[in-house]
Amino acid sequence: MTGTDFEHFSRLALARSGLVLKADKAYLVQSRLEPIARALGLPGVPELLERLRAGAPEPVVQRCVDAMATHESMFFRDTKPFEQIAAIAAPELVVARSPGRPIRIWSAACSSGQEPYSLAILMQELGGLLGGRRVEIIATDMSEAILSKAREGYYSDFEVRRGLSPERLKQWFRPSGTGWEVAPQLKAMVSFHKHNLLDAPAGLGVFDIVLCRNVLIYFEPAGKAKVLERVATAIAPDGVLFLGSAETVIGLTSAFVAPIGAQGFYRPCTDGVAPVARQTA
Ligand SMILES: C[S@@+](CC[C@H](N)C(=O)[O-])C[C@H]1O[C@@H](n2cnc3c(N)ncnc32)[C@H](O)[C@@H]1O
C-alpha cells in the first residue's frame, strides 16, 4: 500500500462519507478492504487502492467506502434517549400536534435497524399516551448492505440479548431459524431509505424527533457541522435532536442549542437563544 494510494482513498472516503481515515487507520483499511480485493480477484489491498486511484467503477468505489463504516449498534442503546422521548418529547408532541398529524421520527445512520425498531417498540408501549396518533419512523443509512439487513429485521440470539428485556423479546419478536424476527406491526412502522448525511435531506420531510447517534464521532469538525446543519433543515422548530453520548453540537453549529439541564438532547435554534419554555422538567 503506497502512501499516495492510501492518501487518495482517505480523501475519497472523507468526501463521500465524512469518515476520517488517518495514517493510524491503515490496519483498518487493510482488514476491511481485504475481502473486497479478494472478491475482485486482486492479489491484495495495495492493488485495490491502486485501482481506486486509477478510476474504479462506481459500485466498487461505493463498496470500499461503505466497508470503512462501523455498524456497531444495539437495542435501546444508552437507554437515556428512550427515557427522554417517553418522559419529555412524546408528551410535548401530544399537546403540540393535532391528533390527525402523525408523529415523525428520523433514525439517521440507523445501521442494522436496532435503533428504529427500539423506537417502534417504545412508541407502541406509549400507545395510550399518544391518543391514537400514527407514528412514522424513517430510518436511513448510507450503506445499502446494512439497510438490507435492517429491512429483514432478523437478529441473532446474541443481538437480541443486547438491550432487549425478556419481556420485550417475547412480545415483539418471534423465533425464526436460529434467531429472531421483528414483529410485522413494528416493521410496518419503519421505512428504510438510503441517505448520506452529507447530502440535503430533501424528500424525507420534516421530523418531530431526530436521532443521529454514534456517527459524528467518526467525522472531523467540518463534517460534523455540515451534518448538523443539514439535519436542522429537516426538524420542526419545536423538535428534539438526540446525539450519541460522546457527541455534541457545542462548538460546531448554532443551529441547535442544549436546553439548560438537558443531557444529550438539543433543540433547533433560530435566534441563538435557548428555548427556556421547553427545558427539561
Ligand atoms: C456505529 S453505527 C450507529 C448506529 C446507531 N445510530 C446507533 O447509535 O446504534 C454508524 C452508522 O453510520 C453510518 N454512516 C457513516 N457515515 C454515514 C454518512 N455519511 N451518511 C449516512 N450514514 C453514515 C454507517 O453506515 C453506520 O451504519
Coordinates of C-alpha atoms and ligand atoms in Angstrom, one line a residue:
M1 CA 0.0 0.0 0.0
T2 CA 1.8 3.2 -1.1
G3 CA 1.3 6.4 0.7
T4 CA -0.2 8.1 -2.4
D5 CA -2.8 5.4 -2.9
F6 CA -3.7 5.4 0.8
E7 CA -4.0 9.2 0.8
H8 CA -6.2 9.1 -2.2
F9 CA -8.5 6.6 -0.6
S10 CA -8.5 8.6 2.6
R11 CA -9.6 11.7 0.6
L12 CA -12.2 9.7 -1.2
A13 CA -13.7 8.3 2.0
L14 CA -13.8 11.7 3.6
A15 CA -15.5 13.4 0.6
R16 CA -18.0 10.5 0.1
S17 CA -19.0 9.7 3.7
G18 CA -17.3 12.2 6.1
L19 CA -15.4 9.3 7.7
V20 CA -11.8 10.3 8.7
L21 CA -9.1 7.8 7.8
K22 CA -5.7 9.0 9.1
A23 CA -2.5 7.0 8.7
D24 CA -3.1 5.2 12.0
K25 CA -6.2 3.6 10.4
A26 CA -4.1 1.8 7.8
Y27 CA -4.7 -1.5 9.6
L28 CA -8.4 -0.9 9.4
V29 CA -8.3 -0.2 5.7
Q30 CA -6.2 -3.4 5.2
S31 CA -8.6 -5.6 7.1
R32 CA -11.9 -4.1 5.7
L33 CA -10.8 -4.0 2.1
E34 CA -9.0 -7.4 2.0
P35 CA -12.3 -9.3 1.4
I36 CA -13.2 -6.9 -1.4
A37 CA -9.8 -7.2 -3.1
R38 CA -10.1 -11.0 -2.9
A39 CA -13.6 -11.0 -4.3
L40 CA -12.4 -8.9 -7.2
G41 CA -9.6 -11.4 -7.9
L42 CA -6.9 -8.9 -7.0
P43 CA -3.7 -10.0 -5.1
G44 CA -4.4 -7.7 -2.2
V45 CA -5.3 -4.3 -0.8
P46 CA -2.4 -2.3 -2.4
E47 CA -3.7 -3.3 -5.9
L48 CA -7.3 -2.4 -4.9
L49 CA -6.2 1.0 -3.7
E50 CA -4.2 1.5 -6.9
R51 CA -7.3 0.6 -8.9
L52 CA -9.4 3.0 -7.0
R53 CA -6.9 5.8 -7.7
A54 CA -6.9 4.9 -11.4
G55 CA -10.7 5.2 -11.5
A56 CA -12.6 2.0 -10.5
P57 CA -16.3 1.5 -11.4
E58 CA -18.8 3.3 -9.1
P59 CA -20.1 0.2 -7.4
V60 CA -16.6 -0.8 -6.4
V61 CA -15.8 2.7 -5.0
Q62 CA -19.1 2.7 -3.1
R63 CA -18.4 -0.8 -1.7
C64 CA -15.0 0.2 -0.5
V65 CA -16.2 3.4 1.2
D66 CA -19.1 1.6 2.9
A67 CA -16.7 -1.0 4.1
M68 CA -15.0 1.6 6.2
A69 CA -18.1 2.4 8.3
T70 CA -18.6 0.9 11.7
H71 CA -22.0 -0.6 12.1
E72 CA -22.0 -1.4 15.8
S73 CA -25.5 -0.9 17.3
M74 CA -27.8 -2.4 19.9
F75 CA -31.4 -2.2 21.0
F76 CA -32.3 0.7 23.3
R77 CA -28.6 1.8 23.1
D78 CA -27.7 4.1 26.1
T79 CA -31.3 3.9 27.5
K80 CA -31.5 7.6 28.4
P81 CA -32.7 8.9 25.0
F82 CA -35.6 6.5 25.0
E83 CA -36.5 7.5 28.6
Q84 CA -36.4 11.2 27.5
I85 CA -38.6 10.5 24.5
A86 CA -41.1 8.8 26.7
A87 CA -40.9 11.4 29.5
I88 CA -40.4 14.7 27.6
A89 CA -40.6 14.6 23.8
A90 CA -43.7 12.4 23.3
P91 CA -45.9 14.2 25.9
E92 CA -44.9 17.6 24.4
L93 CA -45.8 16.5 20.9
V94 CA -49.2 15.1 22.0
V95 CA -50.0 18.6 23.2
A96 CA -48.4 20.5 20.3
R97 CA -49.7 18.4 17.4
S98 CA -53.3 17.9 16.2
P99 CA -54.5 14.3 16.6
G100 CA -54.7 13.8 12.9
R101 CA -51.0 14.5 12.3
P102 CA -48.5 11.6 12.5
I103 CA -45.5 11.9 14.9
R104 CA -42.5 11.7 12.6
I105 CA -39.2 10.3 13.9
W106 CA -35.9 10.1 11.9
S107 CA -33.3 7.5 12.8
A108 CA -30.4 8.9 10.9
A109 CA -27.5 6.5 10.4
C110 CA -29.7 3.6 11.6
S111 CA -27.2 0.8 10.8
S112 CA -28.7 -2.7 11.1
G113 CA -32.1 -1.4 12.5
Q114 CA -31.8 -1.8 16.2
E115 CA -32.4 1.9 16.8
P116 CA -35.6 2.3 14.7
Y117 CA -37.1 -0.9 15.9
S118 CA -36.4 0.2 19.5
L119 CA -38.2 3.4 18.7
A120 CA -41.1 1.4 17.3
I121 CA -41.3 -0.7 20.4
L122 CA -41.2 2.4 22.6
M123 CA -44.0 4.2 20.6
Q124 CA -46.1 1.0 20.8
E125 CA -45.6 0.9 24.5
L126 CA -46.6 4.6 24.8
G127 CA -49.7 3.9 22.7
G128 CA -52.3 5.2 25.2
L129 CA -50.4 8.4 25.8
L130 CA -50.2 9.1 22.1
G131 CA -54.0 9.3 21.9
G132 CA -54.2 7.2 18.7
R133 CA -51.7 9.3 16.8
R134 CA -49.9 7.5 14.0
V135 CA -46.1 7.2 14.2
E136 CA -43.9 7.2 11.2
I137 CA -40.2 6.2 11.7
I138 CA -37.9 6.9 8.8
A139 CA -34.6 5.1 9.1
T140 CA -31.7 6.0 6.9
D141 CA -28.1 4.9 6.3
M142 CA -25.5 5.4 3.6
S143 CA -24.9 1.7 3.3
E144 CA -27.3 -0.3 1.1
A145 CA -25.9 -3.6 2.5
I146 CA -26.6 -2.7 6.1
L147 CA -30.1 -1.4 5.2
S148 CA -30.9 -4.8 3.6
K149 CA -30.2 -6.4 7.0
A150 CA -32.2 -3.8 8.8
R151 CA -35.2 -4.3 6.5
E152 CA -35.1 -8.1 7.0
G153 CA -35.5 -7.4 10.8
Y154 CA -33.8 -10.7 11.6
Y155 CA -31.4 -10.8 14.6
S156 CA -29.2 -13.5 16.2
D157 CA -29.7 -14.6 19.8
F158 CA -26.6 -12.5 20.7
E159 CA -28.0 -9.4 19.1
V160 CA -31.4 -9.6 20.7
R161 CA -29.9 -10.1 24.1
R162 CA -28.0 -6.8 23.8
G163 CA -30.6 -4.3 25.1
L164 CA -33.9 -6.2 25.0
S165 CA -35.6 -7.4 28.1
P166 CA -37.0 -10.9 28.0
E167 CA -40.5 -9.3 28.1
R168 CA -39.8 -7.1 25.1
L169 CA -38.2 -10.0 23.2
K170 CA -41.3 -12.2 23.9
Q171 CA -43.7 -9.5 22.9
W172 CA -42.1 -8.0 19.8
F173 CA -40.1 -10.8 18.2
R174 CA -40.8 -14.4 17.0
P175 CA -38.3 -17.2 16.8
S176 CA -37.1 -17.7 13.3
G177 CA -34.4 -20.3 12.4
T178 CA -31.6 -19.9 14.9
G179 CA -32.6 -16.3 15.6
W180 CA -35.5 -13.9 16.0
E181 CA -37.6 -11.8 13.6
V182 CA -39.2 -8.4 14.4
A183 CA -43.0 -8.5 14.6
P184 CA -44.8 -7.3 11.5
Q185 CA -46.5 -4.4 13.3
L186 CA -43.1 -3.0 14.2
K187 CA -41.9 -3.4 10.6
A188 CA -45.0 -1.6 9.4
M189 CA -44.0 1.5 11.4
V190 CA -40.5 1.8 10.0
S191 CA -39.4 2.6 6.4
F192 CA -35.8 2.4 5.4
H193 CA -34.1 4.6 2.8
K194 CA -30.6 5.1 1.6
H195 CA -29.4 8.6 2.6
N196 CA -26.0 10.1 3.0
L197 CA -25.9 12.6 5.9
L198 CA -23.6 14.9 3.9
D199 CA -26.5 15.4 1.4
A200 CA -29.5 17.6 1.9
P201 CA -32.3 15.5 3.4
A202 CA -34.7 16.8 0.7
G203 CA -37.6 14.4 0.3
L204 CA -37.5 12.9 3.8
G205 CA -39.9 15.6 5.1
V206 CA -40.0 17.4 8.5
F207 CA -39.4 15.4 11.7
D208 CA -40.5 15.9 15.3
I209 CA -37.7 13.8 16.8
V210 CA -34.3 13.1 15.2
L211 CA -31.8 10.5 16.5
C212 CA -28.4 10.9 14.9
R213 CA -26.2 8.9 17.2
N214 CA -22.7 7.4 17.2
V215 CA -21.9 8.5 13.7
L216 CA -20.5 12.0 14.1
I217 CA -17.7 10.6 16.3
Y218 CA -16.1 9.3 13.1
F219 CA -16.2 12.8 11.4
E220 CA -13.9 15.8 11.5
P221 CA -15.4 19.0 12.9
A222 CA -16.3 20.5 9.4
G223 CA -18.1 17.3 8.6
K224 CA -20.0 17.2 11.9
A225 CA -21.1 20.8 11.4
K226 CA -22.3 20.1 7.9
V227 CA -24.4 17.2 9.0
L228 CA -25.9 19.1 11.9
E229 CA -26.8 22.0 9.6
R230 CA -28.4 19.5 7.1
V231 CA -30.4 17.9 10.0
A232 CA -31.5 21.4 11.1
T233 CA -33.4 21.8 7.8
A234 CA -35.4 18.7 8.5
I235 CA -36.5 19.2 12.1
A236 CA -39.6 21.0 13.3
P237 CA -39.0 24.3 15.2
D238 CA -40.1 22.6 18.4
G239 CA -38.4 19.3 17.5
V240 CA -35.8 17.4 19.5
L241 CA -32.4 16.1 18.4
F242 CA -30.6 13.3 20.2
L243 CA -26.9 12.7 19.6
G244 CA -24.7 9.9 20.9
S245 CA -23.3 10.1 24.5
A246 CA -19.8 11.2 23.1
E247 CA -21.3 13.7 20.7
T248 CA -22.3 17.4 21.0
V249 CA -23.3 20.4 18.9
I250 CA -21.2 22.7 21.1
G251 CA -18.5 24.5 19.2
L252 CA -19.8 23.1 15.9
T253 CA -23.0 24.9 14.9
S254 CA -25.5 27.5 16.2
A255 CA -28.4 25.6 14.5
F256 CA -29.1 23.7 17.8
V257 CA -28.8 24.5 21.4
A258 CA -28.7 22.4 24.5
P259 CA -31.6 23.3 26.8
I260 CA -30.3 24.1 30.3
G261 CA -30.2 20.9 32.4
A262 CA -30.7 18.7 29.3
Q263 CA -28.4 15.8 28.8
G264 CA -27.7 14.6 25.3
F265 CA -30.6 16.3 23.5
Y266 CA -30.8 19.5 21.6
R267 CA -33.4 21.9 20.3
P268 CA -33.3 23.7 16.9
C269 CA -32.3 27.3 17.4
T270 CA -33.2 30.1 15.0
D271 CA -32.4 33.1 17.2
G272 CA -29.4 32.0 19.2
V273 CA -31.4 31.8 22.4
A274 CA -32.1 28.6 24.4
P275 CA -35.8 27.8 24.3
V276 CA -36.5 28.3 28.0
A277 CA -40.1 27.3 27.9
R278 CA -39.1 23.9 26.7
Q279 CA -36.3 23.0 29.0
T280 CA -36.2 19.7 30.8
A281 CA -38.6 19.0 33.7
Ligands
LIG1 C1 -22.0 3.0 14.7 S1 -23.3 3.0 13.6 C2 -24.6 3.8 14.6 C3 -25.9 3.1 14.6 C4 -27.0 3.7 15.5 N1 -27.2 5.1 15.2 C5 -26.6 3.6 17.0 O1 -26.3 4.5 17.6 O2 -26.6 2.4 17.4 C6 -22.9 4.2 12.4 C7 -23.6 4.1 11.1 O3 -23.4 5.4 10.4 C8 -23.4 5.1 9.0 N2 -22.8 6.2 8.3 C9 -21.5 6.6 8.4 N3 -21.3 7.7 7.6 C10 -22.5 8.0 7.1 C11 -23.0 9.0 6.2 N4 -22.1 9.9 5.7 N5 -24.3 9.1 5.9 C12 -25.1 8.1 6.4 N6 -24.8 7.1 7.2 C13 -23.5 7.1 7.6 C14 -22.7 3.8 8.9 O4 -23.0 3.1 7.7 C15 -23.2 3.0 10.2 O5 -24.2 2.1 9.9

